[in-house]
mmCIF file of C-alpha atoms and ligand atoms in Angstrom:
data_model
loop_
_atom_site.group_PDB
_atom_site.id
_atom_site.type_symbol
_atom_site.label_atom_id
_atom_site.label_comp_id
_atom_site.label_asym_id
_atom_site.label_seq_id
_atom_site.Cartn_x
_atom_site.Cartn_y
_atom_site.Cartn_z
ATOM 1 C CA MET O 1 135.072 -11.906 99.487
ATOM 2 C CA ASN O 2 136.426 -14.973 101.801
ATOM 3 C CA THR O 3 139.788 -15.858 101.999
ATOM 4 C CA ALA O 4 139.658 -18.998 99.952
ATOM 5 C CA LYS O 5 138.469 -16.554 96.529
ATOM 6 C CA ILE O 6 140.764 -14.545 97.510
ATOM 7 C CA LEU O 7 143.981 -17.178 97.061
ATOM 8 C CA ASP O 8 142.051 -18.683 94.130
ATOM 9 C CA LEU O 9 142.532 -14.737 92.782
ATOM 10 C CA LYS O 10 145.924 -14.695 94.122
ATOM 11 C CA LYS O 11 146.805 -17.121 91.349
ATOM 12 C CA ILE O 12 145.363 -15.960 88.532
ATOM 13 C CA LEU O 13 146.920 -12.753 89.009
ATOM 14 C CA THR O 14 150.783 -14.270 89.954
ATOM 15 C CA ALA O 15 151.558 -14.736 85.906
ATOM 16 C CA PRO O 16 150.982 -11.326 83.791
ATOM 17 C CA LYS O 17 147.714 -10.876 82.760
ATOM 18 C CA LYS O 18 145.582 -8.151 80.150
ATOM 19 C CA VAL O 19 143.672 -6.249 83.269
ATOM 20 C CA VAL O 20 140.416 -4.101 82.277
ATOM 21 C CA ILE O 21 138.771 -1.823 85.230
ATOM 22 C CA VAL O 22 135.586 -0.011 84.274
ATOM 23 C CA PRO O 23 133.900 2.677 87.314
ATOM 24 C CA HIS O 24 130.656 3.400 86.180
ATOM 25 C CA LYS O 25 129.152 5.969 84.065
ATOM 26 C CA ASN O 26 129.539 9.621 85.113
ATOM 27 C CA PRO O 27 132.284 8.370 87.360
ATOM 28 C CA ASP O 28 132.438 10.365 90.447
ATOM 29 C CA GLY O 29 135.931 11.160 93.264
ATOM 30 C CA ASP O 30 135.332 7.039 94.066
ATOM 31 C CA ALA O 31 134.458 5.461 90.864
ATOM 32 C CA MET O 32 137.868 7.233 89.316
ATOM 33 C CA GLY O 33 140.654 7.051 92.581
ATOM 34 C CA SER O 34 139.424 3.825 92.915
ATOM 35 C CA THR O 35 140.184 2.432 89.434
ATOM 36 C CA LEU O 36 143.526 4.511 88.742
ATOM 37 C CA GLY O 37 144.682 3.027 92.232
ATOM 38 C CA LEU O 38 143.395 0.168 91.648
ATOM 39 C CA TYR O 39 145.374 -0.253 88.137
ATOM 40 C CA HIS O 40 148.815 1.340 89.889
ATOM 41 C CA TYR O 41 148.452 -1.694 92.417
ATOM 42 C CA LEU O 42 147.885 -3.633 89.454
ATOM 43 C CA LYS O 43 150.780 -2.373 86.990
ATOM 44 C CA LYS O 44 153.054 -2.543 89.822
ATOM 45 C CA LEU O 45 152.050 -6.633 90.213
ATOM 46 C CA GLY O 46 153.582 -6.965 86.058
ATOM 47 C CA HIS O 47 149.349 -6.779 84.741
ATOM 48 C CA SER O 48 149.293 -4.983 81.265
ATOM 49 C CA THR O 49 146.027 -2.769 82.622
ATOM 50 C CA THR O 50 143.978 -0.338 81.486
ATOM 51 C CA VAL O 51 141.514 2.113 82.429
ATOM 52 C CA ILE O 52 137.976 2.116 80.735
ATOM 53 C CA ALA O 53 135.295 5.379 81.456
ATOM 54 C CA PRO O 54 132.515 4.968 80.563
ATOM 55 C CA ASN O 55 132.321 8.523 78.944
ATOM 56 C CA ASP O 56 134.116 11.977 80.543
ATOM 57 C CA TYR O 57 134.372 12.794 83.703
ATOM 58 C CA PRO O 58 135.212 16.133 85.722
ATOM 59 C CA GLU O 59 138.003 18.118 85.316
ATOM 60 C CA PHE O 60 138.276 18.528 89.185
ATOM 61 C CA LEU O 61 139.588 14.816 89.031
ATOM 62 C CA LYS O 62 141.999 15.335 85.564
ATOM 63 C CA TRP O 63 144.741 15.400 87.903
ATOM 64 C CA ILE O 64 145.002 11.443 89.820
ATOM 65 C CA PRO O 65 148.323 10.053 89.034
ATOM 66 C CA GLY O 66 147.664 8.134 85.862
ATOM 67 C CA THR O 67 144.498 10.082 84.120
ATOM 68 C CA ASP O 68 146.445 10.759 81.299
ATOM 69 C CA GLU O 69 146.143 6.666 80.770
ATOM 70 C CA VAL O 70 142.917 6.195 80.524
ATOM 71 C CA LEU O 71 140.513 6.003 77.978
ATOM 72 C CA ILE O 72 136.975 6.863 77.558
ATOM 73 C CA TYR O 73 134.512 4.530 76.316
ATOM 74 C CA GLU O 74 132.563 6.605 74.518
ATOM 75 C CA THR O 75 135.151 8.124 72.236
ATOM 76 C CA GLU O 76 137.479 5.508 71.909
ATOM 77 C CA THR O 77 135.030 3.202 71.596
ATOM 78 C CA SER O 78 136.968 0.443 69.000
ATOM 79 C CA SER O 79 140.223 1.025 70.366
ATOM 80 C CA SER O 80 138.465 -0.296 74.297
ATOM 81 C CA GLU O 81 135.990 -2.530 72.663
ATOM 82 C CA THR O 82 139.080 -4.662 71.692
ATOM 83 C CA PHE O 83 141.048 -4.415 74.579
ATOM 84 C CA ILE O 84 137.636 -5.732 76.652
ATOM 85 C CA GLU O 85 137.385 -8.201 74.076
ATOM 86 C CA GLN O 86 141.225 -9.804 74.640
ATOM 87 C CA ALA O 87 140.746 -9.331 78.517
ATOM 88 C CA ASP O 88 142.230 -11.699 80.336
ATOM 89 C CA LEU O 89 140.325 -9.990 83.582
ATOM 90 C CA ILE O 90 138.351 -7.061 84.007
ATOM 91 C CA PHE O 91 136.702 -5.348 87.290
ATOM 92 C CA THR O 92 133.651 -3.255 87.503
ATOM 93 C CA LEU O 93 133.952 -0.733 90.387
ATOM 94 C CA ASP O 94 131.660 1.411 92.111
ATOM 95 C CA PHE O 95 128.555 0.172 90.991
ATOM 96 C CA ASN O 96 127.044 -2.754 91.470
ATOM 97 C CA ALA O 97 124.445 -3.143 88.615
ATOM 98 C CA LEU O 98 126.380 -3.782 84.827
ATOM 99 C CA HIS O 99 123.806 -0.805 83.385
ATOM 100 C CA ARG O 100 125.528 1.938 85.747
ATOM 101 C CA CYS O 101 128.622 1.187 83.039
ATOM 102 C CA GLY O 102 125.928 3.053 80.813
ATOM 103 C CA ALA O 103 126.696 1.572 76.686
ATOM 104 C CA MET O 104 130.050 -1.126 77.905
ATOM 105 C CA GLU O 105 127.022 -3.367 79.562
ATOM 106 C CA SER O 106 126.638 -5.378 76.733
ATOM 107 C CA PRO O 107 130.723 -5.819 75.713
ATOM 108 C CA ILE O 108 131.105 -6.221 79.549
ATOM 109 C CA LYS O 109 128.449 -9.360 79.365
ATOM 110 C CA ASN O 110 129.714 -10.624 76.280
ATOM 111 C CA ALA O 111 133.594 -10.959 77.309
ATOM 112 C CA GLU O 112 135.042 -13.774 78.328
ATOM 113 C CA ALA O 113 137.354 -12.693 80.501
ATOM 114 C CA ILE O 114 136.727 -13.200 84.666
ATOM 115 C CA LYS O 115 134.890 -10.514 86.006
ATOM 116 C CA VAL O 116 135.291 -8.919 89.727
ATOM 117 C CA MET O 117 133.266 -6.398 91.317
ATOM 118 C CA ILE O 118 134.253 -4.190 94.549
ATOM 119 C CA ASP O 119 131.561 -2.140 95.840
ATOM 120 C CA HIS O 120 129.749 -0.981 97.989
ATOM 121 C CA HIS O 121 125.754 -0.204 96.586
ATOM 122 C CA GLN O 122 123.956 -1.993 98.554
ATOM 123 C CA GLN O 123 121.896 -5.117 96.323
ATOM 124 C CA PRO O 124 124.503 -5.979 94.191
ATOM 125 C CA ASP O 125 124.054 -7.796 90.642
ATOM 126 C CA ASP O 126 124.923 -11.187 89.791
ATOM 127 C CA TYR O 127 127.281 -10.498 87.311
ATOM 128 C CA ALA O 128 130.883 -11.443 88.969
ATOM 129 C CA THR O 129 132.947 -14.611 89.914
ATOM 130 C CA PHE O 130 134.934 -12.582 92.429
ATOM 131 C CA VAL O 131 131.943 -10.531 94.126
ATOM 132 C CA TYR O 132 133.771 -8.419 97.234
ATOM 133 C CA SER O 133 131.055 -6.389 97.812
ATOM 134 C CA ASP O 134 130.756 -4.365 101.372
ATOM 135 C CA VAL O 135 128.149 -1.985 102.548
ATOM 136 C CA SER O 136 128.863 -0.753 105.200
ATOM 137 C CA MET O 137 132.666 0.616 103.214
ATOM 138 C CA CYS O 138 132.330 4.147 102.894
ATOM 139 C CA SER O 139 133.859 4.185 99.709
ATOM 140 C CA THR O 140 134.896 1.596 97.000
ATOM 141 C CA CYS O 141 138.688 3.205 97.719
ATOM 142 C CA GLU O 142 138.885 2.169 101.052
ATOM 143 C CA MET O 143 138.084 -1.776 100.264
ATOM 144 C CA VAL O 144 140.438 -1.165 96.872
ATOM 145 C CA TYR O 145 142.885 -0.402 100.387
ATOM 146 C CA HIS O 146 141.614 -3.642 102.286
ATOM 147 C CA PHE O 147 141.899 -5.830 99.079
ATOM 148 C CA ILE O 148 145.017 -5.447 98.760
ATOM 149 C CA ASP O 149 145.569 -6.011 102.482
ATOM 150 C CA LYS O 150 143.914 -9.496 101.396
ATOM 151 C CA MET O 151 145.817 -9.563 98.767
ATOM 152 C CA GLY O 152 148.981 -9.099 101.865
ATOM 153 C CA ASP O 153 151.019 -6.062 98.848
ATOM 154 C CA LEU O 154 149.795 -3.050 101.615
ATOM 155 C CA ASP O 155 153.496 -2.538 101.588
ATOM 156 C CA LEU O 156 153.142 -2.177 97.473
ATOM 157 C CA ILE O 157 151.171 1.313 98.030
ATOM 158 C CA ASP O 158 153.083 3.710 97.217
ATOM 159 C CA ILE O 159 151.925 8.197 96.468
ATOM 160 C CA ALA O 160 150.406 6.825 93.120
ATOM 161 C CA ILE O 161 148.042 4.101 94.511
ATOM 162 C CA GLY O 162 148.132 6.698 97.602
ATOM 163 C CA GLU O 163 146.564 10.166 96.168
ATOM 164 C CA ALA O 164 144.196 7.907 94.578
ATOM 165 C CA LEU O 165 142.537 6.269 96.964
ATOM 166 C CA TYR O 166 142.838 9.982 98.680
ATOM 167 C CA THR O 167 140.234 10.851 96.555
ATOM 168 C CA GLY O 168 137.795 8.763 96.252
ATOM 169 C CA ILE O 169 137.745 8.309 100.457
ATOM 170 C CA MET O 170 137.082 12.470 101.108
ATOM 171 C CA THR O 171 134.584 12.624 98.048
ATOM 172 C CA ASP O 172 132.048 10.119 99.602
ATOM 173 C CA THR O 173 133.075 10.488 103.134
ATOM 174 C CA ALA O 174 132.228 14.727 102.293
ATOM 175 C CA SER O 175 135.331 15.469 103.986
ATOM 176 C CA PHE O 176 135.498 12.185 106.635
ATOM 177 C CA ARG O 177 132.125 12.921 107.966
ATOM 178 C CA PHE O 178 129.861 10.823 106.812
ATOM 179 C CA PRO O 179 128.420 7.584 109.081
ATOM 180 C CA LEU O 180 130.514 5.203 107.148
ATOM 181 C CA THR O 181 133.645 6.797 108.414
ATOM 182 C CA THR O 182 134.508 4.884 110.657
ATOM 183 C CA SER O 183 137.943 4.253 112.985
ATOM 184 C CA THR O 184 138.991 2.378 110.440
ATOM 185 C CA THR O 185 138.866 4.341 107.486
ATOM 186 C CA HIS O 186 140.975 6.581 109.764
ATOM 187 C CA ARG O 187 143.571 4.398 110.324
ATOM 188 C CA VAL O 188 143.547 4.203 106.356
ATOM 189 C CA ILE O 189 143.787 7.387 105.753
ATOM 190 C CA ALA O 190 146.569 7.476 107.846
ATOM 191 C CA HIS O 191 148.620 4.886 106.404
ATOM 192 C CA LEU O 192 147.942 7.125 103.223
ATOM 193 C CA ILE O 193 149.485 9.956 104.934
ATOM 194 C CA ASP O 194 152.404 8.445 105.908
ATOM 195 C CA VAL O 195 152.966 7.170 102.715
ATOM 196 C CA GLY O 196 153.823 10.779 101.960
ATOM 197 C CA ILE O 197 150.534 11.728 100.103
ATOM 198 C CA GLU O 198 149.667 15.662 100.075
ATOM 199 C CA LYS O 199 146.967 15.510 101.302
ATOM 200 C CA SER O 200 145.932 19.302 101.071
ATOM 201 C CA ASN O 201 147.603 19.372 97.783
ATOM 202 C CA ILE O 202 143.499 16.865 96.428
ATOM 203 C CA HIS O 203 141.542 19.285 99.346
ATOM 204 C CA ASN O 204 142.861 22.257 97.450
ATOM 205 C CA ALA O 205 142.230 20.743 93.846
ATOM 206 C CA VAL O 206 138.787 18.952 94.148
ATOM 207 C CA TYR O 207 137.093 22.045 95.829
ATOM 208 C CA ASP O 208 138.903 25.055 95.804
ATOM 209 C CA THR O 209 139.060 25.261 91.766
ATOM 210 C CA ASN O 210 135.973 26.143 91.273
ATOM 211 C CA SER O 211 134.915 28.470 87.563
ATOM 212 C CA PHE O 212 133.309 31.930 88.339
ATOM 213 C CA GLY O 213 130.609 29.774 85.661
ATOM 214 C CA ARG O 214 130.143 27.423 88.564
ATOM 215 C CA LEU O 215 129.580 30.053 91.480
ATOM 216 C CA GLN O 216 126.580 30.934 89.894
ATOM 217 C CA LEU O 217 124.949 28.294 88.855
ATOM 218 C CA MET O 218 125.073 27.612 92.708
ATOM 219 C CA GLY O 219 123.406 30.730 93.866
ATOM 220 C CA CYS O 220 120.517 29.822 91.177
ATOM 221 C CA ALA O 221 120.415 26.497 92.760
ATOM 222 C CA LEU O 222 120.258 27.483 96.351
ATOM 223 C CA ASN O 223 117.847 30.431 94.749
ATOM 224 C CA ASN O 224 115.753 27.685 93.457
ATOM 225 C CA LEU O 225 115.239 26.026 96.839
ATOM 226 C CA LYS O 226 112.108 24.785 98.198
ATOM 227 C CA TYR O 227 111.391 23.332 101.337
ATOM 228 C CA ILE O 228 108.689 21.248 102.720
ATOM 229 C CA GLU O 229 108.216 21.405 106.454
ATOM 230 C CA ASP O 230 105.796 19.219 106.846
ATOM 231 C CA PHE O 231 107.423 16.591 104.973
ATOM 232 C CA HIS O 232 111.262 17.832 106.127
ATOM 233 C CA THR O 233 112.321 18.097 102.080
ATOM 234 C CA ALA O 234 114.577 20.398 100.589
ATOM 235 C CA TYR O 235 114.767 20.344 96.912
ATOM 236 C CA ILE O 236 116.181 22.022 94.949
ATOM 237 C CA SER O 237 115.790 22.179 90.537
ATOM 238 C CA LEU O 238 118.149 22.890 87.507
ATOM 239 C CA THR O 239 117.275 23.608 84.512
ATOM 240 C CA ASN O 240 118.712 23.236 81.580
ATOM 241 C CA LYS O 241 118.514 26.455 80.606
ATOM 242 C CA GLU O 242 120.164 27.934 83.297
ATOM 243 C CA LEU O 243 122.404 25.027 83.142
ATOM 244 C CA ASP O 244 123.621 26.920 79.627
ATOM 245 C CA THR O 245 123.068 29.975 81.005
ATOM 246 C CA HIS O 246 126.192 29.613 83.615
ATOM 247 C CA ASN O 247 128.404 27.135 81.021
ATOM 248 C CA PHE O 248 127.126 24.061 82.309
ATOM 249 C CA GLN O 249 130.452 22.246 82.547
ATOM 250 C CA LYS O 250 130.308 18.379 83.726
ATOM 251 C CA GLY O 251 131.170 17.632 87.544
ATOM 252 C CA ASP O 252 129.741 21.600 87.784
ATOM 253 C CA THR O 253 126.048 20.444 89.849
ATOM 254 C CA GLU O 254 128.018 17.591 92.514
ATOM 255 C CA GLY O 255 127.315 17.965 95.703
ATOM 256 C CA LEU O 256 124.792 20.626 95.326
ATOM 257 C CA VAL O 257 121.476 18.408 97.024
ATOM 258 C CA ASN O 258 123.548 18.489 100.349
ATOM 259 C CA TYR O 259 122.826 21.700 100.444
ATOM 260 C CA GLY O 260 119.429 21.167 101.087
ATOM 261 C CA LEU O 261 120.540 18.709 103.712
ATOM 262 C CA SER O 262 122.602 21.842 105.460
ATOM 263 C CA LEU O 263 119.108 23.460 106.049
ATOM 264 C CA LYS O 264 118.014 23.052 109.660
ATOM 265 C CA GLY O 265 115.292 20.346 110.284
ATOM 266 C CA ALA O 266 116.006 19.591 107.136
ATOM 267 C CA LYS O 267 115.743 15.520 106.687
ATOM 268 C CA PHE O 268 115.706 14.304 102.952
ATOM 269 C CA ALA O 269 117.554 16.479 99.938
ATOM 270 C CA VAL O 270 116.653 15.918 96.431
ATOM 271 C CA ILE O 271 117.997 17.486 93.093
ATOM 272 C CA PHE O 272 116.088 17.117 89.650
ATOM 273 C CA ILE O 273 117.982 18.366 87.218
ATOM 274 C CA GLU O 274 117.203 18.559 83.493
ATOM 275 C CA HIS O 275 119.079 16.525 80.548
ATOM 276 C CA LYS O 276 118.130 17.174 77.368
ATOM 277 C CA GLN O 277 120.000 15.584 75.462
ATOM 278 C CA GLU O 278 119.200 12.440 77.219
ATOM 279 C CA ARG O 279 116.222 13.707 77.859
ATOM 280 C CA ILE O 280 115.742 12.050 81.245
ATOM 281 C CA ILE O 281 115.070 14.486 84.567
ATOM 282 C CA LYS O 282 118.609 12.806 86.741
ATOM 283 C CA ILE O 283 117.829 13.238 90.236
ATOM 284 C CA SER O 284 120.216 12.732 93.989
ATOM 285 C CA PHE O 285 118.011 11.409 96.760
ATOM 286 C CA ARG O 286 120.317 12.385 100.213
ATOM 287 C CA SER O 287 118.981 11.912 103.614
ATOM 288 C CA LYS O 288 120.089 12.097 107.177
ATOM 289 C CA GLY O 289 119.113 9.237 109.628
ATOM 290 C CA THR O 290 117.273 6.139 108.787
ATOM 291 C CA PHE O 291 114.998 7.402 105.696
ATOM 292 C CA ASP O 292 116.544 5.258 102.652
ATOM 293 C CA VAL O 293 116.299 6.682 99.566
ATOM 294 C CA ASN O 294 117.858 3.286 97.704
ATOM 295 C CA SER O 295 114.659 2.451 98.552
ATOM 296 C CA PHE O 296 112.462 5.255 97.945
ATOM 297 C CA ALA O 297 114.929 5.502 94.201
ATOM 298 C CA ARG O 298 114.435 2.084 93.607
ATOM 299 C CA THR O 299 110.702 2.170 93.814
ATOM 300 C CA HIS O 300 109.870 5.205 92.733
ATOM 301 C CA PHE O 301 112.794 6.876 89.834
ATOM 302 C CA ASP O 302 114.633 3.598 88.842
ATOM 303 C CA GLY O 303 117.387 4.667 90.378
ATOM 304 C CA GLY O 304 119.368 2.916 93.888
ATOM 305 C CA GLY O 305 122.407 3.653 95.735
ATOM 306 C CA HIS O 306 122.756 3.671 99.524
ATOM 307 C CA LYS O 307 120.579 4.278 102.437
ATOM 308 C CA ASN O 308 121.523 7.852 102.521
ATOM 309 C CA ALA O 309 122.322 8.899 99.150
ATOM 310 C CA SER O 310 120.936 7.443 95.646
ATOM 311 C CA GLY O 311 119.976 8.391 91.935
ATOM 312 C CA GLY O 312 117.346 8.330 89.693
ATOM 313 C CA ARG O 313 115.788 9.090 86.965
ATOM 314 C CA SER O 314 113.048 10.481 85.553
ATOM 315 C CA THR O 315 111.516 10.007 81.627
ATOM 316 C CA LEU O 316 108.130 12.438 82.444
ATOM 317 C CA ASN O 317 109.644 16.554 82.601
ATOM 318 C CA LEU O 318 110.666 18.715 85.194
ATOM 319 C CA GLU O 319 107.399 19.916 85.900
ATOM 320 C CA ASP O 320 105.789 16.497 86.555
ATOM 321 C CA THR O 321 108.489 14.974 87.608
ATOM 322 C CA ILE O 322 108.352 17.361 90.797
ATOM 323 C CA ALA O 323 104.825 17.278 91.146
ATOM 324 C CA LYS O 324 104.814 13.254 91.481
ATOM 325 C CA PHE O 325 107.956 13.362 93.937
ATOM 326 C CA ILE O 326 105.544 16.038 96.166
ATOM 327 C CA SER O 327 102.004 13.083 95.791
ATOM 328 C CA ILE O 328 103.811 10.236 97.257
ATOM 329 C CA LEU O 329 105.988 12.038 100.189
ATOM 330 C CA SER O 330 102.818 12.010 101.903
ATOM 331 C CA ASP O 331 102.856 8.448 102.104
ATOM 332 C CA TYR O 332 106.847 8.879 103.754
ATOM 333 C CA LYS O 333 104.951 11.162 106.266
ATOM 334 C CA SER O 334 105.911 9.137 109.195
ATOM 335 C CA GLU O 335 109.260 7.949 108.450
ATOM 336 C CA LEU O 336 109.999 12.222 108.135
ATOM 337 C CA ASP O 337 108.661 12.431 111.314
ATOM 338 C CA SER O 338 110.181 9.464 112.652
HETATM 339 P P1 5GP S 1 124.747 10.573 92.677
HETATM 340 O O1 5GP S 1 123.028 11.414 93.616
HETATM 341 O O2 5GP S 1 125.852 11.339 93.560
HETATM 342 O O3 5GP S 1 124.271 10.788 91.195
HETATM 343 O O4 5GP S 1 124.708 9.301 93.372
HETATM 344 C C1 5GP S 1 125.038 8.824 94.856
HETATM 345 C C2 5GP S 1 125.028 7.624 94.815
HETATM 346 O O5 5GP S 1 123.654 6.304 94.109
HETATM 347 C C3 5GP S 1 125.947 7.011 94.354
HETATM 348 O O6 5GP S 1 126.775 5.772 95.306
HETATM 349 C C4 5GP S 1 125.364 6.352 92.567
HETATM 350 O O7 5GP S 1 126.487 5.501 92.539
HETATM 351 C C5 5GP S 1 124.433 5.245 93.094
HETATM 352 N N1 5GP S 1 123.123 6.079 91.515
HETATM 353 C C6 5GP S 1 123.031 7.043 91.524
HETATM 354 N N2 5GP S 1 121.960 7.537 90.661
HETATM 355 C C7 5GP S 1 122.170 6.235 90.175
HETATM 356 C C8 5GP S 1 120.898 4.813 89.357
HETATM 357 O O8 5GP S 1 120.690 5.255 88.614
HETATM 358 N N3 5GP S 1 120.915 3.669 90.023
HETATM 359 C C9 5GP S 1 121.606 3.238 90.495
HETATM 360 N N4 5GP S 1 121.314 1.377 91.185
HETATM 361 N N5 5GP S 1 122.204 4.065 91.845
HETATM 362 C C10 5GP S 1 122.403 4.936 91.078
HETATM 363 MN MN1 MN S 2 131.140 5.023 96.214
#
């Protein structure tokens, strides 16, 4: 978003507005952190602001300040639709195409509100009047910080905003280790610490609140790990039955795909998860180095995301999905070897 656009948006936001903020479906730490961080900021500016998530999100994020005020579209559909219809502005955060917010796609499309996109995924769709898209950003949370800066309001950042934004920067960078973590990211974090956030509590709340079932599921996932040395590729699969056995709760499979990438020599890691209810196999792709998993997911599995982290789906059964995946790999041998 250039300076002229920021000034336009700033002008719109000089009078109190009705604002709705939306993360993507199956919201993760960055989606909830960025929407709630922006929520606290816009409330401070005097706007009537509501965060509406397409569906529920993991328990380990339900301590973020403002959580109690979040509406869930899937279960609170009619009140959510009233907010969407009446909104002056709709901010869509941490996604690049409206279908990424599931059943909220059509109410948002039909809403008269001015749309604002803040996002760091590749190849953004063109549905918003105001687009702040930057694929070099480690997280949408860092972008919300820069957005507040562009608005000239860094002094408004408080503990609630800081804790929300820290959460998404931490989760999307895997605790500040992924390549897009820059010195600027660390300066943003330094500011949030100076404001007074308790960062150890945030790490504990997100990473050290595993249920027994989740740790057992992790054991099952690691037991199912396969490695195809020729293609430097590791993959994990989880059946619906395995999820049930370990009392699967939303968020339990988050991050499991990264274990494949921790294998010495692995450049490409994948997890296939059977979702019986939705009748799909949900797939997460991760890579190290130059192998582009955004392009891989877009080309073969109806998905997308970032160069080193993407997701997709398959309507084949688990076995056939994995067979299809393995058959495709040989087309990428030279890329995976380089
Ligand atoms: P995850 O594997 O953690 O679900 O997603 C990894 C990244 O890819 C996230 O940034 C997520 O937003 C994106 N992503 C996941 N699934 C999809 C999908 O089906 N389509 C697109 N375009 N992006 C996805
Ligand atoms: Mn993100």
